[in-house]
PDB file of C-alpha atoms in Angstrom:
ATOM      1  CA  UNK A   1       7.163 284.295 -63.767  1.00 62.00           C
ATOM      2  CA  UNK A   2       5.933 287.178 -61.897  1.00 73.00           C
ATOM      3  CA  UNK A   3       4.024 289.474 -63.148  1.00 84.00           C
ATOM      4  CA  UNK A   4       4.746 293.759 -62.968  1.00 86.00           C
ATOM      5  CA  UNK A   5       2.285 294.290 -60.176  1.00 87.00           C
ATOM      6  CA  UNK A   6       3.470 291.101 -58.470  1.00 90.00           C
ATOM      7  CA  UNK A   7       7.084 292.389 -57.986  1.00 90.00           C
ATOM      8  CA  UNK A   8       5.295 296.381 -57.405  1.00 90.00           C
ATOM      9  CA  UNK A   9       3.239 294.483 -54.482  1.00 92.00           C
ATOM     10  CA  UNK A  10       6.578 292.658 -53.095  1.00 92.00           C
ATOM     11  CA  UNK A  11       8.533 296.066 -53.437  1.00 93.00           C
ATOM     12  CA  UNK A  12       6.056 297.692 -51.215  1.00 93.00           C
ATOM     13  CA  UNK A  13       5.712 294.974 -48.602  1.00 93.00           C
ATOM     14  CA  UNK A  14       9.798 294.694 -48.207  1.00 94.00           C
ATOM     15  CA  UNK A  15       9.867 298.117 -48.058  1.00 94.00           C
ATOM     16  CA  UNK A  16       7.326 297.817 -44.973  1.00 94.00           C
ATOM     17  CA  UNK A  17       9.735 295.310 -43.399  1.00 93.00           C
ATOM     18  CA  UNK A  18      12.524 297.197 -44.083  1.00 94.00           C
ATOM     19  CA  UNK A  19      11.192 299.886 -41.570  1.00 94.00           C
ATOM     20  CA  UNK A  20       9.880 297.767 -38.740  1.00 94.00           C
ATOM     21  CA  UNK A  21      13.284 296.037 -39.054  1.00 93.00           C
ATOM     22  CA  UNK A  22      15.170 299.666 -38.829  1.00 94.00           C
ATOM     23  CA  UNK A  23      12.944 300.655 -36.162  1.00 94.00           C
ATOM     24  CA  UNK A  24      14.040 297.772 -34.010  1.00 93.00           C
ATOM     25  CA  UNK A  25      17.788 298.048 -34.284  1.00 93.00           C
ATOM     26  CA  UNK A  26      17.617 301.108 -33.524  1.00 94.00           C
ATOM     27  CA  UNK A  27      15.632 301.221 -30.609  1.00 93.00           C
ATOM     28  CA  UNK A  28      17.464 297.959 -29.430  1.00 93.00           C
ATOM     29  CA  UNK A  29      21.116 300.080 -30.046  1.00 93.00           C
ATOM     30  CA  UNK A  30      19.346 302.718 -27.648  1.00 94.00           C
ATOM     31  CA  UNK A  31      18.507 300.086 -24.723  1.00 92.00           C
ATOM     32  CA  UNK A  32      22.517 298.453 -25.352  1.00 93.00           C
ATOM     33  CA  UNK A  33      23.699 301.706 -24.590  1.00 93.00           C
ATOM     34  CA  UNK A  34      21.619 301.956 -21.241  1.00 91.00           C
ATOM     35  CA  UNK A  35      22.308 298.885 -20.371  1.00 90.00           C
ATOM     36  CA  UNK A  36      26.065 299.048 -20.835  1.00 90.00           C
ATOM     37  CA  UNK A  37      25.936 302.041 -19.564  1.00 91.00           C
ATOM     38  CA  UNK A  38      24.127 300.373 -16.012  1.00 89.00           C
ATOM     39  CA  UNK A  39      27.124 297.910 -16.306  1.00 87.00           C
ATOM     40  CA  UNK A  40      29.783 300.267 -16.376  1.00 86.00           C
ATOM     41  CA  UNK A  41      28.663 301.570 -13.257  1.00 87.00           C
ATOM     42  CA  UNK A  42      27.512 298.745 -10.846  1.00 87.00           C
ATOM     43  CA  UNK A  43      31.052 297.005 -11.751  1.00 83.00           C
ATOM     44  CA  UNK A  44      34.015 299.444  -9.829  1.00 86.00           C
ATOM     45  CA  UNK A  45      31.122 299.268  -7.226  1.00 86.00           C
ATOM     46  CA  UNK A  46      31.065 295.699  -7.104  1.00 83.00           C
ATOM     47  CA  UNK A  47      34.736 295.057  -7.706  1.00 83.00           C
ATOM     48  CA  UNK A  48      35.381 297.584  -4.309  1.00 86.00           C
ATOM     49  CA  UNK A  49      33.171 294.922  -2.168  1.00 84.00           C
ATOM     50  CA  UNK A  50      34.225 291.847  -2.961  1.00 81.00           C
ATOM     51  CA  UNK A  51      38.176 293.486  -2.565  1.00 82.00           C
ATOM     52  CA  UNK A  52      36.695 294.391   1.063  1.00 82.00           C
ATOM     53  CA  UNK A  53      35.403 291.107   1.236  1.00 81.00           C
ATOM     54  CA  UNK A  54      38.782 289.871   0.776  1.00 79.00           C
ATOM     55  CA  UNK A  55      40.678 291.749   3.279  1.00 78.00           C
ATOM     56  CA  UNK A  56      38.543 290.728   5.743  1.00 79.00           C
ATOM     57  CA  UNK A  57      39.011 287.285   5.094  1.00 73.00           C
ATOM     58  CA  UNK A  58      42.231 287.463   5.684  1.00 72.00           C
ATOM     59  CA  UNK A  59      41.918 288.213   9.456  1.00 75.00           C
ATOM     60  CA  UNK A  60      41.419 285.378  12.429  1.00 72.00           C
ATOM     61  CA  UNK A  61      38.532 283.795  13.286  1.00 72.00           C
ATOM     62  CA  UNK A  62      35.995 284.360   9.536  1.00 73.00           C
ATOM     63  CA  UNK A  63      36.190 281.216   8.439  1.00 73.00           C
ATOM     64  CA  UNK A  64      32.739 280.461  10.845  1.00 78.00           C
ATOM     65  CA  UNK A  65      31.314 283.328   8.825  1.00 79.00           C
ATOM     66  CA  UNK A  66      31.899 282.081   5.309  1.00 81.00           C
ATOM     67  CA  UNK A  67      31.237 277.943   6.232  1.00 83.00           C
ATOM     68  CA  UNK A  68      27.191 278.901   5.563  1.00 86.00           C
ATOM     69  CA  UNK A  69      27.027 280.308   2.370  1.00 86.00           C
ATOM     70  CA  UNK A  70      29.521 277.367   1.347  1.00 84.00           C
ATOM     71  CA  UNK A  71      27.724 274.066   1.819  1.00 86.00           C
ATOM     72  CA  UNK A  72      24.078 273.092   2.738  1.00 88.00           C
ATOM     73  CA  UNK A  73      22.707 270.144   3.570  1.00 86.00           C
ATOM     74  CA  UNK A  74      19.241 270.745   1.379  1.00 88.00           C
ATOM     75  CA  UNK A  75      18.894 267.783  -1.583  1.00 91.00           C
ATOM     76  CA  UNK A  76      16.701 270.291  -4.184  1.00 95.00           C
ATOM     77  CA  UNK A  77      18.167 272.954  -6.216  1.00 96.00           C
ATOM     78  CA  UNK A  78      16.882 276.123  -7.641  1.00 97.00           C
ATOM     79  CA  UNK A  79      18.052 277.140 -11.383  1.00 97.00           C
ATOM     80  CA  UNK A  80      17.100 281.123 -12.178  1.00 97.00           C
ATOM     81  CA  UNK A  81      16.919 280.718 -16.041  1.00 97.00           C
ATOM     82  CA  UNK A  82      17.448 284.257 -17.508  1.00 97.00           C
ATOM     83  CA  UNK A  83      15.944 284.112 -21.438  1.00 96.00           C
ATOM     84  CA  UNK A  84      13.438 287.201 -22.832  1.00 95.00           C
ATOM     85  CA  UNK A  85      10.040 287.685 -23.146  1.00 94.00           C
ATOM     86  CA  UNK A  86      10.078 288.996 -27.051  1.00 90.00           C
ATOM     87  CA  UNK A  87      11.101 287.095 -29.589  1.00 89.00           C
ATOM     88  CA  UNK A  88      13.361 288.281 -32.675  1.00 89.00           C
ATOM     89  CA  UNK A  89      16.858 288.007 -31.294  1.00 91.00           C
ATOM     90  CA  UNK A  90      18.332 285.799 -33.024  1.00 87.00           C
ATOM     91  CA  UNK A  91      20.070 281.856 -31.464  1.00 91.00           C
ATOM     92  CA  UNK A  92      19.296 284.431 -28.318  1.00 94.00           C
ATOM     93  CA  UNK A  93      16.301 282.129 -26.836  1.00 95.00           C
ATOM     94  CA  UNK A  94      17.347 278.761 -28.088  1.00 95.00           C
ATOM     95  CA  UNK A  95      20.830 278.454 -26.828  1.00 95.00           C
ATOM     96  CA  UNK A  96      19.830 279.078 -23.428  1.00 96.00           C
ATOM     97  CA  UNK A  97      17.395 276.623 -23.214  1.00 96.00           C
ATOM     98  CA  UNK A  98      19.706 274.259 -24.993  1.00 96.00           C
ATOM     99  CA  UNK A  99      22.415 275.007 -21.995  1.00 96.00           C
ATOM    100  CA  UNK A 100      19.159 274.428 -19.791  1.00 97.00           C
ATOM    101  CA  UNK A 101      18.082 270.884 -21.362  1.00 96.00           C
ATOM    102  CA  UNK A 102      22.159 269.645 -21.803  1.00 96.00           C
ATOM    103  CA  UNK A 103      22.505 270.210 -17.790  1.00 95.00           C
ATOM    104  CA  UNK A 104      19.735 267.393 -17.405  1.00 93.00           C
ATOM    105  CA  UNK A 105      18.816 268.572 -13.517  1.00 96.00           C
ATOM    106  CA  UNK A 106      16.619 265.797 -11.323  1.00 95.00           C
ATOM    107  CA  UNK A 107      12.948 266.629 -12.583  1.00 95.00           C
ATOM    108  CA  UNK A 108      11.550 265.568  -9.317  1.00 95.00           C
ATOM    109  CA  UNK A 109      14.142 267.844  -6.897  1.00 95.00           C
ATOM    110  CA  UNK A 110      14.292 271.247  -8.991  1.00 97.00           C
ATOM    111  CA  UNK A 111      12.416 274.314  -8.970  1.00 97.00           C
ATOM    112  CA  UNK A 112      13.224 276.784 -11.763  1.00 97.00           C
ATOM    113  CA  UNK A 113      12.782 280.691 -11.345  1.00 97.00           C
ATOM    114  CA  UNK A 114      12.333 281.588 -15.329  1.00 97.00           C
ATOM    115  CA  UNK A 115      12.781 284.816 -15.675  1.00 97.00           C
ATOM    116  CA  UNK A 116      11.692 285.235 -19.328  1.00 95.00           C
ATOM    117  CA  UNK A 117       9.019 283.589 -21.224  1.00 96.00           C
ATOM    118  CA  UNK A 118      10.848 281.408 -23.305  1.00 96.00           C
ATOM    119  CA  UNK A 119      12.255 279.880 -20.263  1.00 96.00           C
ATOM    120  CA  UNK A 120       9.708 279.057 -18.677  1.00 96.00           C
ATOM    121  CA  UNK A 121       7.682 277.775 -21.466  1.00 96.00           C
ATOM    122  CA  UNK A 122      10.971 275.102 -21.617  1.00 96.00           C
ATOM    123  CA  UNK A 123      10.631 274.480 -18.160  1.00 97.00           C
ATOM    124  CA  UNK A 124       7.210 273.325 -18.256  1.00 96.00           C
ATOM    125  CA  UNK A 125       7.062 271.804 -20.838  1.00 96.00           C
ATOM    126  CA  UNK A 126      10.332 269.497 -19.720  1.00 96.00           C
ATOM    127  CA  UNK A 127       7.793 268.844 -16.829  1.00 96.00           C
ATOM    128  CA  UNK A 128       9.634 271.256 -14.046  1.00 97.00           C
ATOM    129  CA  UNK A 129       8.567 272.866 -11.287  1.00 96.00           C
ATOM    130  CA  UNK A 130       8.445 276.592 -12.128  1.00 97.00           C
ATOM    131  CA  UNK A 131       7.838 280.295 -10.440  1.00 97.00           C
ATOM    132  CA  UNK A 132       7.050 282.700 -13.057  1.00 96.00           C
ATOM    133  CA  UNK A 133       8.849 285.613 -13.168  1.00 96.00           C
ATOM    134  CA  UNK A 134       8.668 287.130 -16.462  1.00 95.00           C
ATOM    135  CA  UNK A 135       7.681 290.377 -15.297  1.00 93.00           C
ATOM    136  CA  UNK A 136      11.573 290.790 -14.046  1.00 93.00           C
ATOM    137  CA  UNK A 137      12.661 290.262 -17.870  1.00 92.00           C
ATOM    138  CA  UNK A 138      11.276 293.296 -18.859  1.00 89.00           C
ATOM    139  CA  UNK A 139      13.905 295.262 -17.257  1.00 86.00           C
ATOM    140  CA  UNK A 140      16.590 294.888 -14.879  1.00 85.00           C
ATOM    141  CA  UNK A 141      15.040 296.303 -11.241  1.00 90.00           C
ATOM    142  CA  UNK A 142      17.667 297.006  -8.428  1.00 91.00           C
ATOM    143  CA  UNK A 143      14.631 296.082  -5.709  1.00 93.00           C
ATOM    144  CA  UNK A 144      12.754 292.502  -7.406  1.00 94.00           C
ATOM    145  CA  UNK A 145      16.883 291.717  -8.209  1.00 94.00           C
ATOM    146  CA  UNK A 146      17.385 292.087  -4.437  1.00 94.00           C
ATOM    147  CA  UNK A 147      14.215 290.328  -3.068  1.00 95.00           C
ATOM    148  CA  UNK A 148      14.753 287.178  -5.203  1.00 96.00           C
ATOM    149  CA  UNK A 149      17.939 286.762  -3.909  1.00 95.00           C
ATOM    150  CA  UNK A 150      17.615 287.370  -0.391  1.00 94.00           C
ATOM    151  CA  UNK A 151      14.830 284.431  -1.088  1.00 95.00           C
ATOM    152  CA  UNK A 152      17.173 282.127  -2.556  1.00 96.00           C
ATOM    153  CA  UNK A 153      19.603 282.986  -0.079  1.00 94.00           C
ATOM    154  CA  UNK A 154      17.276 282.270   3.233  1.00 94.00           C
ATOM    155  CA  UNK A 155      15.822 279.420   1.312  1.00 94.00           C
ATOM    156  CA  UNK A 156      19.900 278.006   1.277  1.00 95.00           C
ATOM    157  CA  UNK A 157      20.592 279.048   4.552  1.00 92.00           C
ATOM    158  CA  UNK A 158      18.128 276.661   5.920  1.00 93.00           C
ATOM    159  CA  UNK A 159      18.837 273.704   4.069  1.00 93.00           C
ATOM    160  CA  UNK A 160      15.592 274.083   1.887  1.00 94.00           C
ATOM    161  CA  UNK A 161      17.669 274.377  -1.373  1.00 95.00           C
ATOM    162  CA  UNK A 162      21.523 272.813  -1.500  1.00 94.00           C
ATOM    163  CA  UNK A 163      22.061 274.034  -4.693  1.00 95.00           C
ATOM    164  CA  UNK A 164      21.320 277.458  -6.862  1.00 96.00           C
ATOM    165  CA  UNK A 165      22.209 277.937 -10.484  1.00 97.00           C
ATOM    166  CA  UNK A 166      22.028 280.700 -12.246  1.00 96.00           C
ATOM    167  CA  UNK A 167      21.929 280.374 -16.816  1.00 97.00           C
ATOM    168  CA  UNK A 168      22.396 283.195 -19.045  1.00 97.00           C
ATOM    169  CA  UNK A 169      23.541 284.688 -21.846  1.00 95.00           C
ATOM    170  CA  UNK A 170      26.952 286.745 -20.540  1.00 94.00           C
ATOM    171  CA  UNK A 171      27.278 289.978 -22.972  1.00 93.00           C
ATOM    172  CA  UNK A 172      31.126 290.009 -24.436  1.00 91.00           C
ATOM    173  CA  UNK A 173      30.654 292.342 -27.220  1.00 89.00           C
ATOM    174  CA  UNK A 174      28.512 293.773 -29.073  1.00 86.00           C
ATOM    175  CA  UNK A 175      28.079 290.699 -31.486  1.00 87.00           C
ATOM    176  CA  UNK A 176      29.630 288.018 -28.748  1.00 90.00           C
ATOM    177  CA  UNK A 177      27.274 286.737 -26.314  1.00 92.00           C
ATOM    178  CA  UNK A 178      28.339 283.684 -24.165  1.00 94.00           C
ATOM    179  CA  UNK A 179      25.708 280.932 -22.894  1.00 96.00           C
ATOM    180  CA  UNK A 180      27.076 280.671 -19.094  1.00 95.00           C
ATOM    181  CA  UNK A 181      26.272 278.374 -16.283  1.00 95.00           C
ATOM    182  CA  UNK A 182      27.518 279.256 -12.967  1.00 93.00           C
ATOM    183  CA  UNK A 183      26.980 278.572  -9.153  1.00 93.00           C
ATOM    184  CA  UNK A 184      25.098 281.320  -7.407  1.00 92.00           C
ATOM    185  CA  UNK A 185      25.161 278.867  -4.248  1.00 92.00           C
ATOM    186  CA  UNK A 186      27.504 277.635  -2.319  1.00 90.00           C
ATOM    187  CA  UNK A 187      29.502 280.696  -2.696  1.00 83.00           C
ATOM    188  CA  UNK A 188      32.260 279.810  -4.697  1.00 70.00           C
ATOM    189  CA  UNK A 189      33.900 283.354  -5.002  1.00 58.00           C
ATOM    190  CA  UNK A 190      37.656 283.406  -4.333  1.00 54.00           C
ATOM    191  CA  UNK A 191      37.635 285.968  -1.608  1.00 54.00           C
ATOM    192  CA  UNK A 192      41.042 285.927  -0.359  1.00 48.00           C
ATOM    193  CA  UNK A 193      43.430 288.318  -0.855  1.00 43.00           C
ATOM    194  CA  UNK A 194      46.615 286.905   0.134  1.00 42.00           C
ATOM    195  CA  UNK A 195      48.023 290.395   1.075  1.00 43.00           C
ATOM    196  CA  UNK A 196      47.114 289.361   4.957  1.00 44.00           C
ATOM    197  CA  UNK A 197      47.323 292.093   7.558  1.00 44.00           C
ATOM    198  CA  UNK A 198      43.964 293.394   6.840  1.00 46.00           C
ATOM    199  CA  UNK A 199      43.970 294.612  10.988  1.00 46.00           C
ATOM    200  CA  UNK A 200      47.255 296.743   9.658  1.00 53.00           C
ATOM    201  CA  UNK A 201      45.343 298.847   7.890  1.00 62.00           C
ATOM    202  CA  UNK A 202      41.469 298.825   8.744  1.00 63.00           C
ATOM    203  CA  UNK A 203      40.557 299.435  12.722  1.00 74.00           C
ATOM    204  CA  UNK A 204      37.092 296.807  12.162  1.00 75.00           C
ATOM    205  CA  UNK A 205      34.428 296.784  14.690  1.00 77.00           C
ATOM    206  CA  UNK A 206      33.100 294.800  15.901  1.00 79.00           C
ATOM    207  CA  UNK A 207      34.562 292.772  14.702  1.00 80.00           C
ATOM    208  CA  UNK A 208      35.998 290.822  11.265  1.00 80.00           C
ATOM    209  CA  UNK A 209      33.918 288.233  11.545  1.00 82.00           C
ATOM    210  CA  UNK A 210      30.723 290.004  11.757  1.00 84.00           C
ATOM    211  CA  UNK A 211      31.685 292.674   9.301  1.00 84.00           C
ATOM    212  CA  UNK A 212      32.196 289.590   6.959  1.00 83.00           C
ATOM    213  CA  UNK A 213      28.706 287.780   8.145  1.00 84.00           C
ATOM    214  CA  UNK A 214      26.775 291.272   6.971  1.00 85.00           C
ATOM    215  CA  UNK A 215      29.192 292.111   3.977  1.00 87.00           C
ATOM    216  CA  UNK A 216      29.036 289.097   2.033  1.00 88.00           C
ATOM    217  CA  UNK A 217      25.193 288.749   1.583  1.00 89.00           C
ATOM    218  CA  UNK A 218      24.903 292.151   0.179  1.00 89.00           C
ATOM    219  CA  UNK A 219      28.232 290.998  -2.137  1.00 89.00           C
ATOM    220  CA  UNK A 220      25.507 288.360  -3.101  1.00 91.00           C
ATOM    221  CA  UNK A 221      22.548 290.540  -4.052  1.00 92.00           C
ATOM    222  CA  UNK A 222      24.848 292.713  -6.037  1.00 91.00           C
ATOM    223  CA  UNK A 223      26.434 290.213  -8.086  1.00 90.00           C
ATOM    224  CA  UNK A 224      22.718 288.444  -8.613  1.00 93.00           C
ATOM    225  CA  UNK A 225      22.061 292.131 -10.037  1.00 93.00           C
ATOM    226  CA  UNK A 226      24.729 292.249 -11.859  1.00 92.00           C
ATOM    227  CA  UNK A 227      23.892 289.257 -14.114  1.00 93.00           C
ATOM    228  CA  UNK A 228      20.866 290.732 -14.918  1.00 94.00           C
ATOM    229  CA  UNK A 229      22.257 293.470 -16.155  1.00 94.00           C
ATOM    230  CA  UNK A 230      24.859 291.726 -18.005  1.00 93.00           C
ATOM    231  CA  UNK A 231      21.595 289.301 -19.012  1.00 94.00           C
ATOM    232  CA  UNK A 232      20.021 291.999 -20.454  1.00 93.00           C
ATOM    233  CA  UNK A 233      22.899 293.837 -22.116  1.00 94.00           C
ATOM    234  CA  UNK A 234      23.420 289.992 -23.768  1.00 95.00           C
ATOM    235  CA  UNK A 235      19.655 290.124 -25.241  1.00 95.00           C
ATOM    236  CA  UNK A 236      19.601 293.466 -26.820  1.00 95.00           C
ATOM    237  CA  UNK A 237      22.838 292.614 -28.845  1.00 95.00           C
ATOM    238  CA  UNK A 238      21.662 290.163 -29.944  1.00 95.00           C
ATOM    239  CA  UNK A 239      18.310 291.769 -31.019  1.00 94.00           C
ATOM    240  CA  UNK A 240      20.162 294.338 -32.782  1.00 94.00           C
ATOM    241  CA  UNK A 241      22.585 292.292 -34.472  1.00 94.00           C
ATOM    242  CA  UNK A 242      19.299 290.170 -35.428  1.00 94.00           C
ATOM    243  CA  UNK A 243      17.419 293.185 -36.734  1.00 95.00           C
ATOM    244  CA  UNK A 244      21.167 294.633 -38.966  1.00 94.00           C
ATOM    245  CA  UNK A 245      20.853 291.601 -40.639  1.00 94.00           C
ATOM    246  CA  UNK A 246      17.623 291.392 -41.052  1.00 93.00           C
ATOM    247  CA  UNK A 247      17.469 295.268 -42.037  1.00 94.00           C
ATOM    248  CA  UNK A 248      20.569 293.838 -44.583  1.00 94.00           C
ATOM    249  CA  UNK A 249      18.793 291.249 -45.934  1.00 95.00           C
ATOM    250  CA  UNK A 250      15.256 293.211 -46.832  1.00 93.00           C
ATOM    251  CA  UNK A 251      17.680 295.828 -48.572  1.00 94.00           C
ATOM    252  CA  UNK A 252      19.467 293.391 -50.983  1.00 95.00           C
ATOM    253  CA  UNK A 253      16.271 291.531 -51.372  1.00 94.00           C
ATOM    254  CA  UNK A 254      14.624 295.232 -52.678  1.00 94.00           C
ATOM    255  CA  UNK A 255      17.420 295.726 -54.733  1.00 94.00           C
ATOM    256  CA  UNK A 256      16.964 292.405 -56.641  1.00 93.00           C
ATOM    257  CA  UNK A 257      13.209 292.757 -56.894  1.00 92.00           C
ATOM    258  CA  UNK A 258      13.988 296.169 -58.043  1.00 92.00           C
ATOM    259  CA  UNK A 259      16.399 294.724 -60.623  1.00 93.00           C
ATOM    260  CA  UNK A 260      13.915 292.265 -61.817  1.00 91.00           C
ATOM    261  CA  UNK A 261      10.811 295.131 -61.774  1.00 90.00           C
ATOM    262  CA  UNK A 262      13.226 297.270 -64.483  1.00 91.00           C
ATOM    263  CA  UNK A 263      13.887 294.689 -66.548  1.00 90.00           C
ATOM    264  CA  UNK A 264      10.527 293.464 -66.407  1.00 89.00           C
ATOM    265  CA  UNK A 265       9.085 296.381 -67.483  1.00 88.00           C
ATOM    266  CA  UNK A 266      11.922 297.464 -70.137  1.00 89.00           C
ATOM    267  CA  UNK A 267      10.644 293.847 -71.621  1.00 87.00           C
ATOM    268  CA  UNK A 268       7.419 295.349 -71.639  1.00 83.00           C
ATOM    269  CA  UNK A 269       7.997 298.492 -73.141  1.00 87.00           C
ATOM    270  CA  UNK A 270      10.167 296.377 -75.943  1.00 88.00           C
ATOM    271  CA  UNK A 271       7.444 294.545 -77.137  1.00 83.00           C
ATOM    272  CA  UNK A 272       5.008 296.962 -76.973  1.00 82.00           C
ATOM    273  CA  UNK A 273       7.146 299.192 -79.645  1.00 81.00           C
ATOM    274  CA  UNK A 274       8.060 295.464 -81.619  1.00 79.00           C
ATOM    275  CA  UNK A 275       3.824 295.400 -82.391  1.00 77.00           C
ATOM    276  CA  UNK A 276       3.985 299.173 -83.081  1.00 77.00           C
ATOM    277  CA  UNK A 277       6.741 298.544 -85.700  1.00 78.00           C
ATOM    278  CA  UNK A 278       5.413 294.999 -86.703  1.00 75.00           C
ATOM    279  CA  UNK A 279       1.697 296.893 -87.412  1.00 67.00           C
ATOM    280  CA  UNK A 280       2.922 299.099 -89.512  1.00 61.00           C
ATOM    281  CA  UNK A 281       5.199 297.030 -91.777  1.00 62.00           C
ATOM    282  CA  UNK A 282       1.751 295.009 -92.271  1.00 60.00           C
ATOM    283  CA  UNK A 283      -0.214 297.915 -93.091  1.00 58.00           C
TER     284      UNK A 283
END
C-alpha cells in the first residue's frame, strides 16, 4: 500500500496535469468556434457559386468547357492527406492514416501531398513519394490553399495527373467527425440544376461556355479551401473532446486519491491514539 507521502505526490502531479488539460480544452474550444465561424461564412458563398455554375451548365454549348475537368489521360494519382501536426486529439490521426492505408494506392504511381506531420510520417513509412506541406496544417490560409489547388488542377489538365483524391476528417458536430475520402479531380460535382432556360434570367457575356470555363476553377479553389477549413474544425473538435475526457478522468482520479489519502491519514491518527492509550494502560 502506498504511503501518505507517495499519495500526496500523486495528488500534486494529477493537479498539475488537470491544469494543463483544462487549459488545452479551453484553447481548442476557442479555435473550434473560430473555425466554425469561418466555415459558416464560406459555405453560403460556395453554394451561390455552385448555383450559378448549375445555371450556366444548362445553357447550350457548355459541355466542352466542363469536359477537360471530367477526364484526364494521366496515370499518376495525387493524394491530399490532411492530418494534424500535434497529437492529443484522440483517434483523429489514426483514423485518417488507416483510411489512407486501406485505399491501397499504387506506390509507384502515387504522390502524397501531406498536410500534417502524422500523414507525412505514415506515407513515408509506406514508401510513397511525398510533398511536405505540414505548415498548411497549422492554419488554413486561403492563398496557400489556392496555390496548391491551382498546381493540382494544372497537373490534371496537362495530363500529368489522372486523379486527385482528398482524405480528410469532416466536421459533423462537436462530438462527431467522419473520415472522408473524395475525388477532387476528375470533377464529379453535380452542376446540372435541371431548371433550364438560364438565358431567360441572365444576359451572359461573352458566352456561357467561356464564363463557365472561368468559373469552374474558382469553384474548385473554393471547395479545396473549404475542405481544409472543415478538416481543421474537425481537428479542434476532436482535441476538445479528448481534453475534456482527460480532464474528467483527472478529476475522478483526484477524487479517488483524496479519498484514499484521507482514509490512510485517519488510519494513522487512529493507530497513534491506540498507541497512546496502550501506553497509559501499561503504565
